[in-house]
mmCIF file of C-alpha atoms and ligand atoms in Angstrom:
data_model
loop_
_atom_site.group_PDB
_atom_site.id
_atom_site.type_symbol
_atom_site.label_atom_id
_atom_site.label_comp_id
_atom_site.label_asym_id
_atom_site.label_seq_id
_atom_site.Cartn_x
_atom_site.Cartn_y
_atom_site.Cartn_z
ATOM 1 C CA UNK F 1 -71.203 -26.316 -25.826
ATOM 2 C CA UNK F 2 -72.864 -28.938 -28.220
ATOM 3 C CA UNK F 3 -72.768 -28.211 -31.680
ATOM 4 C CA UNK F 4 -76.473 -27.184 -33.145
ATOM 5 C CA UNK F 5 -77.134 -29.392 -36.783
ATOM 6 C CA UNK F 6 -80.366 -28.508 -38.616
ATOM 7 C CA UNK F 7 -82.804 -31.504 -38.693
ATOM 8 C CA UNK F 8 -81.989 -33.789 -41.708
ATOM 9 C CA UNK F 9 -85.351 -33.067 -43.296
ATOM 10 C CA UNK F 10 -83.693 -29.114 -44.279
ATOM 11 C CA UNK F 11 -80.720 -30.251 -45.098
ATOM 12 C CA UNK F 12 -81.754 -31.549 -48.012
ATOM 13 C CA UNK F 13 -84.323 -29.090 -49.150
ATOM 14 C CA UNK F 14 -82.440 -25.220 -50.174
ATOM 15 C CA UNK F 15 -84.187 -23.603 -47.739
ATOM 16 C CA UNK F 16 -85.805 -24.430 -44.324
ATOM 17 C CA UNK F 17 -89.796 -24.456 -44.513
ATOM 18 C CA UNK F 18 -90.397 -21.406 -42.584
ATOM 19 C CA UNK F 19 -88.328 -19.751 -45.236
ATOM 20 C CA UNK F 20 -89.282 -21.562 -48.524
ATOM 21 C CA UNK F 21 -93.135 -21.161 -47.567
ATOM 22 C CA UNK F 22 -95.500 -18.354 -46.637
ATOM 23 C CA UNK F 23 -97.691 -18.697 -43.785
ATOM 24 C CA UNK F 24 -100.925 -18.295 -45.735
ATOM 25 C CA UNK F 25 -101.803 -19.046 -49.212
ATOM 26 C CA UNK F 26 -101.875 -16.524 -51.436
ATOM 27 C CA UNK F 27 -104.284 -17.727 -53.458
ATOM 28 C CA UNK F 28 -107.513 -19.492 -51.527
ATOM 29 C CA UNK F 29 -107.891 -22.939 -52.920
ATOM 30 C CA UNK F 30 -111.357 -25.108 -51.062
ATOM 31 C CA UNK F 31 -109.179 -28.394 -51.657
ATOM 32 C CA UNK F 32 -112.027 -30.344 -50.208
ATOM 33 C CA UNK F 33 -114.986 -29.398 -51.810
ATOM 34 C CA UNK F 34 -113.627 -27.122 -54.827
ATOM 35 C CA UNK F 35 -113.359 -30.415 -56.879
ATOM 36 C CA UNK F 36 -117.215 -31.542 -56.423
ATOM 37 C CA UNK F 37 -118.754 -27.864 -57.168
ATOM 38 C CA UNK F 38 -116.391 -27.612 -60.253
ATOM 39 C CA UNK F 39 -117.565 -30.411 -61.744
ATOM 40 C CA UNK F 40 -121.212 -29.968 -60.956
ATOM 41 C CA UNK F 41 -120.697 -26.656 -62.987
ATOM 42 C CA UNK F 42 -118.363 -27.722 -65.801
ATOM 43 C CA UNK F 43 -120.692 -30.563 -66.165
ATOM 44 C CA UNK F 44 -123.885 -28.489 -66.422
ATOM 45 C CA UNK F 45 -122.411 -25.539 -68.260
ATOM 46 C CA UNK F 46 -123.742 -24.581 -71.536
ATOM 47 C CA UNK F 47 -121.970 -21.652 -73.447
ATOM 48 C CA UNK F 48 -124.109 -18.535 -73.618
ATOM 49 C CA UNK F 49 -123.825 -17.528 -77.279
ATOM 50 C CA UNK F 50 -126.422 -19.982 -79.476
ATOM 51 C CA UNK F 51 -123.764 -19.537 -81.901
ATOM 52 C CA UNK F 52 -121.249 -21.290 -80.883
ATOM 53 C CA UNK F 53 -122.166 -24.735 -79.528
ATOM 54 C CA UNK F 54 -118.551 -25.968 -78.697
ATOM 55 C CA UNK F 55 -115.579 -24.053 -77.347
ATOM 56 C CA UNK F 56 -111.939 -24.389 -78.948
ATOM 57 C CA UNK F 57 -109.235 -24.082 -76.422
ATOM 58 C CA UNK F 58 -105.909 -23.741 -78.116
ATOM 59 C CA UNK F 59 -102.866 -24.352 -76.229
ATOM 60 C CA UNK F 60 -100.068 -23.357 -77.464
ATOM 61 C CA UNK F 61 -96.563 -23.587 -76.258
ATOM 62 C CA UNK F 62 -92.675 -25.350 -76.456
ATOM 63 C CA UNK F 63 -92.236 -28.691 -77.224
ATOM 64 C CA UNK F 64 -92.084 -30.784 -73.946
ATOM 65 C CA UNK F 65 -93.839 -28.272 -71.420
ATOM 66 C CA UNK F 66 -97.315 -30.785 -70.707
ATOM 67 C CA UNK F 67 -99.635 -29.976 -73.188
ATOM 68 C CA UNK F 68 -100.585 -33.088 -74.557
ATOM 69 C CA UNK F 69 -100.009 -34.469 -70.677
ATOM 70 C CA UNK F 70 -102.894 -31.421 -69.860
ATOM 71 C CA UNK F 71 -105.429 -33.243 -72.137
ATOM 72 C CA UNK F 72 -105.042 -36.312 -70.343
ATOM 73 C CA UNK F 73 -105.047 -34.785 -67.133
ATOM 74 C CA UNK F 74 -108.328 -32.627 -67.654
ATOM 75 C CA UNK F 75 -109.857 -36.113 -68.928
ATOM 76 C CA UNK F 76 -108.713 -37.794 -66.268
ATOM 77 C CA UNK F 77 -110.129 -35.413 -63.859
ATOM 78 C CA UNK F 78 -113.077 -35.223 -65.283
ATOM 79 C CA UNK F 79 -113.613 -38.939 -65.776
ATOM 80 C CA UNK F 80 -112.570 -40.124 -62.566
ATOM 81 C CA UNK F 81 -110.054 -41.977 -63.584
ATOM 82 C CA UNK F 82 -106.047 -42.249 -65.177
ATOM 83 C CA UNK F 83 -106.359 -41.596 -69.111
ATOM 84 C CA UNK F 84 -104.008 -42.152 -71.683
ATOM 85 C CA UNK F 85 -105.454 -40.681 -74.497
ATOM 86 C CA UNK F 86 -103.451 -38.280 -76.449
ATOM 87 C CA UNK F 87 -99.463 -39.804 -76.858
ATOM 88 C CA UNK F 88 -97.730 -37.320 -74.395
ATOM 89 C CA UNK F 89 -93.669 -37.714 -75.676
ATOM 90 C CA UNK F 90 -90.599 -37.764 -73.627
ATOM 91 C CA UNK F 91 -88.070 -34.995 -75.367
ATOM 92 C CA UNK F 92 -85.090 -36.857 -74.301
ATOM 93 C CA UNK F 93 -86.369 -39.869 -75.967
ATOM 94 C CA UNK F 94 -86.685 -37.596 -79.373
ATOM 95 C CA UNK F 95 -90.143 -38.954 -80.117
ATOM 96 C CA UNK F 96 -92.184 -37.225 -82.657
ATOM 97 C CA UNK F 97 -93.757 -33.831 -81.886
ATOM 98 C CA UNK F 98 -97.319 -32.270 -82.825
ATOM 99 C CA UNK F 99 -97.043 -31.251 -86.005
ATOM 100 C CA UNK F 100 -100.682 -31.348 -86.770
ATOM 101 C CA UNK F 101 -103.394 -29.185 -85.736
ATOM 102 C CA UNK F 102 -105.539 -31.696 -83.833
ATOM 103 C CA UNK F 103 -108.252 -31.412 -82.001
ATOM 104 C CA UNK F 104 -109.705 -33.311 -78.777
ATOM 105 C CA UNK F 105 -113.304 -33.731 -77.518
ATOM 106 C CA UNK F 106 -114.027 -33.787 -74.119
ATOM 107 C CA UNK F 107 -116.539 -37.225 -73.082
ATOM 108 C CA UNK F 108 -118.989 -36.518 -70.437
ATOM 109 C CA UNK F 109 -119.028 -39.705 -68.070
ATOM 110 C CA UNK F 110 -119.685 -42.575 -70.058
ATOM 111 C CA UNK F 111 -122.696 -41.443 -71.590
ATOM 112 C CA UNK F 112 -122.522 -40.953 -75.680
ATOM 113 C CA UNK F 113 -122.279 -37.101 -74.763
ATOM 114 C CA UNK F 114 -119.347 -34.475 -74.808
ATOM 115 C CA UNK F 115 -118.301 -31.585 -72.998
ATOM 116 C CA UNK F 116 -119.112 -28.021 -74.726
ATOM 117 C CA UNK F 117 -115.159 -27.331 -75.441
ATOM 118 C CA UNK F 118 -112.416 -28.925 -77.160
ATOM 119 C CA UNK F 119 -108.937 -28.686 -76.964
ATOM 120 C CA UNK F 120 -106.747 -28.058 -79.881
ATOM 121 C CA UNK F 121 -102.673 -29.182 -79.624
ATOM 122 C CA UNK F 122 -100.053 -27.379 -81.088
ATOM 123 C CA UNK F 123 -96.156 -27.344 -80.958
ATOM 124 C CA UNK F 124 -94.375 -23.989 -80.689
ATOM 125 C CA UNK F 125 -91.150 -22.381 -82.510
ATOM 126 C CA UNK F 126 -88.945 -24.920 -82.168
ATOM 127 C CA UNK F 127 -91.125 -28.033 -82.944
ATOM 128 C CA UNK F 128 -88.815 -29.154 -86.483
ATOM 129 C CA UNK F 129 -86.511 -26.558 -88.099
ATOM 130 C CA UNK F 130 -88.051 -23.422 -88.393
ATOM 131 C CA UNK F 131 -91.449 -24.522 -86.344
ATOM 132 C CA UNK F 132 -94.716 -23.542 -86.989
ATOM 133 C CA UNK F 133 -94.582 -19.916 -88.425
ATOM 134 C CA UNK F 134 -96.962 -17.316 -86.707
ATOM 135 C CA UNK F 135 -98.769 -16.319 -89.213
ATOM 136 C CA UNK F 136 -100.597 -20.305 -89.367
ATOM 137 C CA UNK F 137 -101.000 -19.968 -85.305
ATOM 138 C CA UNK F 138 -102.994 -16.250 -85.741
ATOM 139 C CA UNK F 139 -104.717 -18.070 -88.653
ATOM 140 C CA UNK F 140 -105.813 -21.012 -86.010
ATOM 141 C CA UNK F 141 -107.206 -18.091 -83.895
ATOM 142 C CA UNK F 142 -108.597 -16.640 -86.493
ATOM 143 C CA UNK F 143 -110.390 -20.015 -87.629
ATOM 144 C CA UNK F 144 -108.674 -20.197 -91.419
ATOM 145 C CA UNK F 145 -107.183 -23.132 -90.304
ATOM 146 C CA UNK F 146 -108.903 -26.955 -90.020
ATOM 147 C CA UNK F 147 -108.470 -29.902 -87.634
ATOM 148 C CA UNK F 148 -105.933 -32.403 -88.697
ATOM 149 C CA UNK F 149 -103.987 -29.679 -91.119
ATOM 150 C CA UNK F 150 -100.138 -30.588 -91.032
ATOM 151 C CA UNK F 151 -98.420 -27.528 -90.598
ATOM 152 C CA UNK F 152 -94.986 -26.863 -93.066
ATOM 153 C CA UNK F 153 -92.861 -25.213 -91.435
ATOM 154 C CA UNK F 154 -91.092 -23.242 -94.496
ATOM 155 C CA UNK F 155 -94.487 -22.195 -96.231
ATOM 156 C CA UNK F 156 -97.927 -20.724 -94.313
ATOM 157 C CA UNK F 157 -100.880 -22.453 -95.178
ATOM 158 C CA UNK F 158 -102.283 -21.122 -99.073
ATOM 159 C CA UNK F 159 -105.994 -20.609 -99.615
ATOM 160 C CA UNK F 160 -106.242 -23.197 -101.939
ATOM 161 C CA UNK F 161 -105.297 -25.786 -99.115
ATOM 162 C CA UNK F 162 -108.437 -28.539 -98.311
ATOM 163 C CA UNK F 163 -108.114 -27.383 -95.123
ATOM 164 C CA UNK F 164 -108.341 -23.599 -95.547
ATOM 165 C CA UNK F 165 -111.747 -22.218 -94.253
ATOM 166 C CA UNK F 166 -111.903 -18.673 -96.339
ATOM 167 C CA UNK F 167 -114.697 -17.544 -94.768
ATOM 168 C CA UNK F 168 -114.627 -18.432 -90.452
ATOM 169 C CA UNK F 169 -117.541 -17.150 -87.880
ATOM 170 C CA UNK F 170 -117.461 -17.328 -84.759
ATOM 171 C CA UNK F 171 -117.411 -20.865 -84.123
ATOM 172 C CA UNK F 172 -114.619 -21.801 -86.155
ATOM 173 C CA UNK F 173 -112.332 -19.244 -83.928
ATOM 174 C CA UNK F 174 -110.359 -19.771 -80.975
ATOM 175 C CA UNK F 175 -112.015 -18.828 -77.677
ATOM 176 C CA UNK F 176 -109.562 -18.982 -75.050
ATOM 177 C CA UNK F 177 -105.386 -19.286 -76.595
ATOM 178 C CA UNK F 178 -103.679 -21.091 -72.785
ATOM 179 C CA UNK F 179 -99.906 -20.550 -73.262
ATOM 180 C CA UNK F 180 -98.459 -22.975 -71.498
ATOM 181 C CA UNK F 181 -94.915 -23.015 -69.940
ATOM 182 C CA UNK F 182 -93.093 -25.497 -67.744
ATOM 183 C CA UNK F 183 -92.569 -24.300 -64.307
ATOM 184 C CA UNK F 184 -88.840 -26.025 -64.230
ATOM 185 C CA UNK F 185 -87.054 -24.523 -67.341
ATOM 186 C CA UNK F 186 -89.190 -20.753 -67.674
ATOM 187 C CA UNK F 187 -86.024 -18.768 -66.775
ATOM 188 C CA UNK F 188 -84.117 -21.002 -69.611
ATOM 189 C CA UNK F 189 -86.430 -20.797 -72.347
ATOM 190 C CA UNK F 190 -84.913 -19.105 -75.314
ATOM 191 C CA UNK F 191 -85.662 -15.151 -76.638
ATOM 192 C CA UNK F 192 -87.213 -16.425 -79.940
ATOM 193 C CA UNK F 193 -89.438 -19.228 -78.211
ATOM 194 C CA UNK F 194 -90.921 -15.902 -76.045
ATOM 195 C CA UNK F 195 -90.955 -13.586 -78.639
ATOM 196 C CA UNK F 196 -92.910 -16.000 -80.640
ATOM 197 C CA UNK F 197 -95.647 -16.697 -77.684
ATOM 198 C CA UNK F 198 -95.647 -12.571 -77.430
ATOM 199 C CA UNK F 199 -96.738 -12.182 -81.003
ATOM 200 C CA UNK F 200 -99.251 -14.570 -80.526
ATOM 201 C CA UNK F 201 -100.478 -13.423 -77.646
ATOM 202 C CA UNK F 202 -100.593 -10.360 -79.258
ATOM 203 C CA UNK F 203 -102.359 -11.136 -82.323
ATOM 204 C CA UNK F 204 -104.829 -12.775 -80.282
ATOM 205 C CA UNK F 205 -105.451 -9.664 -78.121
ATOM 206 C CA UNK F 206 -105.998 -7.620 -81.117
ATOM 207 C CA UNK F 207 -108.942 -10.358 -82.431
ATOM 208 C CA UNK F 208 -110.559 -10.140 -78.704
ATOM 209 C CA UNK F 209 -109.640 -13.572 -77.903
ATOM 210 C CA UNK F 210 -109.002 -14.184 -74.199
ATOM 211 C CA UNK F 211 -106.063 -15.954 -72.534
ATOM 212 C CA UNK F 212 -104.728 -17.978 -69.943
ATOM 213 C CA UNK F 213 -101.037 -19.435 -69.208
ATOM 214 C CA UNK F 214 -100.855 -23.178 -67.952
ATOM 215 C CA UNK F 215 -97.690 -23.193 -65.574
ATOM 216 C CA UNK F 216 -97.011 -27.491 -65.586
ATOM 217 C CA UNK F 217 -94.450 -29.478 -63.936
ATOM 218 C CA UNK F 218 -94.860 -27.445 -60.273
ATOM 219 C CA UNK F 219 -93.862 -30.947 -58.657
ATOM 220 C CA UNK F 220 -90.102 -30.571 -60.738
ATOM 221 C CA UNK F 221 -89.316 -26.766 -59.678
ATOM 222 C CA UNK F 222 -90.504 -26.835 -55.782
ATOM 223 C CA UNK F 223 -89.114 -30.080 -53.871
ATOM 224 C CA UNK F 224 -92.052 -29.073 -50.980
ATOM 225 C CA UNK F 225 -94.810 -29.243 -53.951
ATOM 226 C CA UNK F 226 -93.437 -32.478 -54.931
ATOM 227 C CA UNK F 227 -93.834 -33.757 -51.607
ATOM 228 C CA UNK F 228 -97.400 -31.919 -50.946
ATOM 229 C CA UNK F 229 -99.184 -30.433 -53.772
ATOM 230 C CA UNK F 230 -101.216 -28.823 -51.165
ATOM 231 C CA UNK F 231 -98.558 -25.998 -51.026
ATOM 232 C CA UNK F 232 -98.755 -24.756 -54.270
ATOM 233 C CA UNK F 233 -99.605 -21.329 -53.330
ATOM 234 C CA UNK F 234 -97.788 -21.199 -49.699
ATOM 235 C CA UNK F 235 -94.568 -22.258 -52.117
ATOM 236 C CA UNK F 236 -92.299 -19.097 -52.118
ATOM 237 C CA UNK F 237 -90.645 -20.863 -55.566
ATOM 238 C CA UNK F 238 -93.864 -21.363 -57.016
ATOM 239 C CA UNK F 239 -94.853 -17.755 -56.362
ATOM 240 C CA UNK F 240 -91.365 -16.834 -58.013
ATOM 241 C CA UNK F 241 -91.844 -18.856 -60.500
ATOM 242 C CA UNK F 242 -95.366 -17.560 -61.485
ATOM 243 C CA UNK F 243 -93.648 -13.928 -61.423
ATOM 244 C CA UNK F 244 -91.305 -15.113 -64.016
ATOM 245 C CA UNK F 245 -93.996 -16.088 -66.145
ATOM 246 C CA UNK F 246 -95.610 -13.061 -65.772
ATOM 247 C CA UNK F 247 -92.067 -11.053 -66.505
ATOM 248 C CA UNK F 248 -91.211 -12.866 -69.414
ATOM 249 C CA UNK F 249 -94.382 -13.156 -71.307
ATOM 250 C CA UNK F 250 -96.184 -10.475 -69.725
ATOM 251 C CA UNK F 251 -99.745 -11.873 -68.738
ATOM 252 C CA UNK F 252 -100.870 -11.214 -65.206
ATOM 253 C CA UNK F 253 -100.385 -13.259 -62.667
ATOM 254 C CA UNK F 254 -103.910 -13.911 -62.077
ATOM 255 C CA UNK F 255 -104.289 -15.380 -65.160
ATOM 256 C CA UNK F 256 -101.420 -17.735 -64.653
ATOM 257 C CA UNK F 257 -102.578 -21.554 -63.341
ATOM 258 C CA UNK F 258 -99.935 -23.841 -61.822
ATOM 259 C CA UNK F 259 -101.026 -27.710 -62.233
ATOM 260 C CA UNK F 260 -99.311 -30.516 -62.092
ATOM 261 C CA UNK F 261 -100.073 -32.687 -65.393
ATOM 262 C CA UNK F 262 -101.191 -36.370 -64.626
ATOM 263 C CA UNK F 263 -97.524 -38.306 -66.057
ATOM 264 C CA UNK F 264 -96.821 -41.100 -63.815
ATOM 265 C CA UNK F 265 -99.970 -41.976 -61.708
ATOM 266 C CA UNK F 266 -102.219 -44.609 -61.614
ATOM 267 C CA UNK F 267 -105.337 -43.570 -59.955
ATOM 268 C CA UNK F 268 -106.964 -39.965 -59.855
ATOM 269 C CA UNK F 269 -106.085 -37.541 -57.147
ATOM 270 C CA UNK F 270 -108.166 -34.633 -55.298
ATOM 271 C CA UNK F 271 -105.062 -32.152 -55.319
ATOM 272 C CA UNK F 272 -104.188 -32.508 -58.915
ATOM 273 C CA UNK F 273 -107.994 -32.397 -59.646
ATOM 274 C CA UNK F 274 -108.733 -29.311 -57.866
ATOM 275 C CA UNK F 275 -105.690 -27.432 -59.568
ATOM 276 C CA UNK F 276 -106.795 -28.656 -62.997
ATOM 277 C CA UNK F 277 -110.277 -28.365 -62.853
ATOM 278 C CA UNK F 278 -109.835 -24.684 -61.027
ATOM 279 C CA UNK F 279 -107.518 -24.157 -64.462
ATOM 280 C CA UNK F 280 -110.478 -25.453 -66.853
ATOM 281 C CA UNK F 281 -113.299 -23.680 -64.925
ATOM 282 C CA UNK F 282 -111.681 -20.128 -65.362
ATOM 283 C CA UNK F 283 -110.505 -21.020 -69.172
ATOM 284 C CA UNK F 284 -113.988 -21.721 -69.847
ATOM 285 C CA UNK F 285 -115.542 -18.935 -68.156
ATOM 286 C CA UNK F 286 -113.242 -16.513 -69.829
ATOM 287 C CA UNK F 287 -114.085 -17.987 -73.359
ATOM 288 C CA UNK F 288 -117.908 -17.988 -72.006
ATOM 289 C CA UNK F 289 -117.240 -13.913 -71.623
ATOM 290 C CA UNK F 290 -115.648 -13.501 -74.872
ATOM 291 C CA UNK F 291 -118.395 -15.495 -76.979
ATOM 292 C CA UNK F 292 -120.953 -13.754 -75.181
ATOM 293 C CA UNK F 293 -119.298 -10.124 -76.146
ATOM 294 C CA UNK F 294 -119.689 -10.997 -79.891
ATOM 295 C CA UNK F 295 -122.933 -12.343 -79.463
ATOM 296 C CA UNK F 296 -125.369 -10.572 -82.751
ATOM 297 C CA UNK F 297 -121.586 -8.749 -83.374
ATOM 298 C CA UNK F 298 -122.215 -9.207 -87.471
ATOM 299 C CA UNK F 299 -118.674 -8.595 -87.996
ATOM 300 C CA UNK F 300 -115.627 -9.916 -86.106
ATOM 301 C CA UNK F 301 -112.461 -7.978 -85.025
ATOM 302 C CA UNK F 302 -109.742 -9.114 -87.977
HETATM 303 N N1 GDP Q 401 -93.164 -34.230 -63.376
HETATM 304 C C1 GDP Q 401 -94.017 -33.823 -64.320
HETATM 305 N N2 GDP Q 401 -93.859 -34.256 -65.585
HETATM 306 C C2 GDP Q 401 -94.747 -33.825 -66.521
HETATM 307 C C3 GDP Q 401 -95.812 -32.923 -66.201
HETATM 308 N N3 GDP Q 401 -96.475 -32.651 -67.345
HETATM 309 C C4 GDP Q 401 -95.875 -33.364 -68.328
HETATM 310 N N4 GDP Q 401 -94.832 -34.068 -67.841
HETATM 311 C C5 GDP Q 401 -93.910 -34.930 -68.612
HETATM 312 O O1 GDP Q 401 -93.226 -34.100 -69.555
HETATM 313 C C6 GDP Q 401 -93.011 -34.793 -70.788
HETATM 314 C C7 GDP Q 401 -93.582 -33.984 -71.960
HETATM 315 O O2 GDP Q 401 -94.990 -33.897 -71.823
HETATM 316 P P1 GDP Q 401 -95.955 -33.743 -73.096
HETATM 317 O O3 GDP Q 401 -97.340 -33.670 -72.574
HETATM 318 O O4 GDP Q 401 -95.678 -34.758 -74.140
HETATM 319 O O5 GDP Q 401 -95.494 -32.316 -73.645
HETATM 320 P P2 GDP Q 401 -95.914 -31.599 -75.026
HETATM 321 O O6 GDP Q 401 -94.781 -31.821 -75.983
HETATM 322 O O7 GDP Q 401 -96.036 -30.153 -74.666
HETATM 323 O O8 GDP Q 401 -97.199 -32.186 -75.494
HETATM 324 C C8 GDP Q 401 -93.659 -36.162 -70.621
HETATM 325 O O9 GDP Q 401 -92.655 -37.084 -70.288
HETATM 326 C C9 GDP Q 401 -94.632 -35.968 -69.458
HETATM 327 O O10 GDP Q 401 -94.839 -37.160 -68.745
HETATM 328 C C10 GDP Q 401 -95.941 -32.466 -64.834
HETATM 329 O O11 GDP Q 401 -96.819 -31.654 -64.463
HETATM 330 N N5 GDP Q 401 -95.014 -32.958 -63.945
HETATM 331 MG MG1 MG Q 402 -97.652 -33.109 -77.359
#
């Protein structure tokens, strides 16, 4: 009898589709029209606390993971088009890391206007010797700390420092702290690197802040992703993945968005929108709900 060979197609992927991939999704993702109602929202959306015109999204996680790469993609998405704008660096090629806290506006179109939320960029733990130390990222949520401060990794920020803010409100917190994590090296990432994130995580539970995990690089840990981003949530690896997340640093999975980060591209597309934008939409709702809790709240959780 002639010998059965698999096609060549599941030879070269682990596992053979039926195996690798669910039948359904397990999360329901609209990829045709999700894109076009998300931005009709994000682009009409005004936060619902007069006291806090603009929203600061901190993301926080390891060098290398995406999240200067998640800047550029949620501008890209929003624009239309491939942006460049904050240096993302290659960790092989040892470039320089965030050491700054820096924050990014968000341009509506083309028009002199700017989205109602800004992203702030900072390294984790293992960013220079010693990192950032904890107590300067709960003083970022707690809004202590000022755009462009350069962190020192032996010594937290002193009172006296230009950039201290003694007394914050509202609008100088945090609104929504995103963790984010690479989908590709979560099982590798070292105790202290988590243990940091937990404390922060922590700290910013305590203060009422809301959160959110970024999973990047989806297209690096699922070789069916990479080919079709479409299967993000019919991945079984992705799925496992998001789990992992969910183990190690202990945030649910529904709060847990996989994208994959504009890196390589050249022109905008709907997949890597919808996935970003769906990311953006729920950050910003969830920092909508917290500012809205404090609203006429005279004196903030510390
Ligand atoms: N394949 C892939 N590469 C990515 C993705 N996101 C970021 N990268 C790459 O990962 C490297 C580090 O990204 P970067 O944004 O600088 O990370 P940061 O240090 O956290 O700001 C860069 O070479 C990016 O091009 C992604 O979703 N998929
Ligand atoms: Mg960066």
């Amino acid at each position: 009898m002639a010998k059965w060979w698999p096609p060549l197609k599941w030879i070269k992927s682990p596992l053979p589709p039926s195996q690798a991939e669910y039948d359904e999704p397990w999360r329901p993702m609209e990829w045709r029209v999700s894109k076009q109602n998300m931005l009709k929202t994000l682009n009409h959306f005004q936060p619902g606390n007069s006291e806090v015109k603009t929203f600061k999204i901190l993301l926080y996680g390891s060098v290398g993971v995406g999240k200067s790469s998640i800047i550029n993609s949620v501008t890209s998405s929003v624009q239309g088009r491939v942006c460049n704008r904050v240096p993302s660096n290659s960790v092989l090629a040892g470039e320089s890391f965030t050491l700054e806290c820096k924050t990014y506006k968000l341009k509506k179109g083309t028009l002199d206007d700017f989205y109602p939320f800004t992203f702030t960029d900072i390294s984790g733990i293992e960013a220079m010797p010693g990192g950032i130390q904890t107590d300067d990222i709960v003083k970022i949520l707690r809004g202590h700390i000022n755009d462009d401060y350069t962190f020192n990794p032996v010594k937290s920020i002193s009172e006296e420092d230009p950039k201290y803010n003694r007394y914050p409100t509202l609008k100088d917190r945090i609104h929504c702290l995103v963790s984010v994590l690479s989908a590709n090296n979560i099982s590798m990432m070292e105790d202290n690197v988590i243990k940091q994130m937990k404390e922060v995580r922590t700290n910013a539970k305590n203060l009422g802040i809301p959160e959110a995990v970024i999973m990047t690089k989806v297209d690096e840990a699922c070789p069916l992703v990479k080919e079709n981003l479409e299967k993000v949530y019919t991945s079984k690896k992705i799925k496992e993945k998001m789990e992992m997340c969910c183990n190690r640093l202990g945030v649910p999975v529904s709060y847990i968005f996989p994208v994959k980060n504009y890196h390589e591209e050249r022109t905008t597309n709907s997949t890597m929108d919808t996935l970003i934008l769906d990311a953006l939409q729920n950050i910003v709702n969830y920092a909508n709900d917290y500012v809205q809790d404090q609203a006429g709240n005279e004196s903030l959780p510390t």
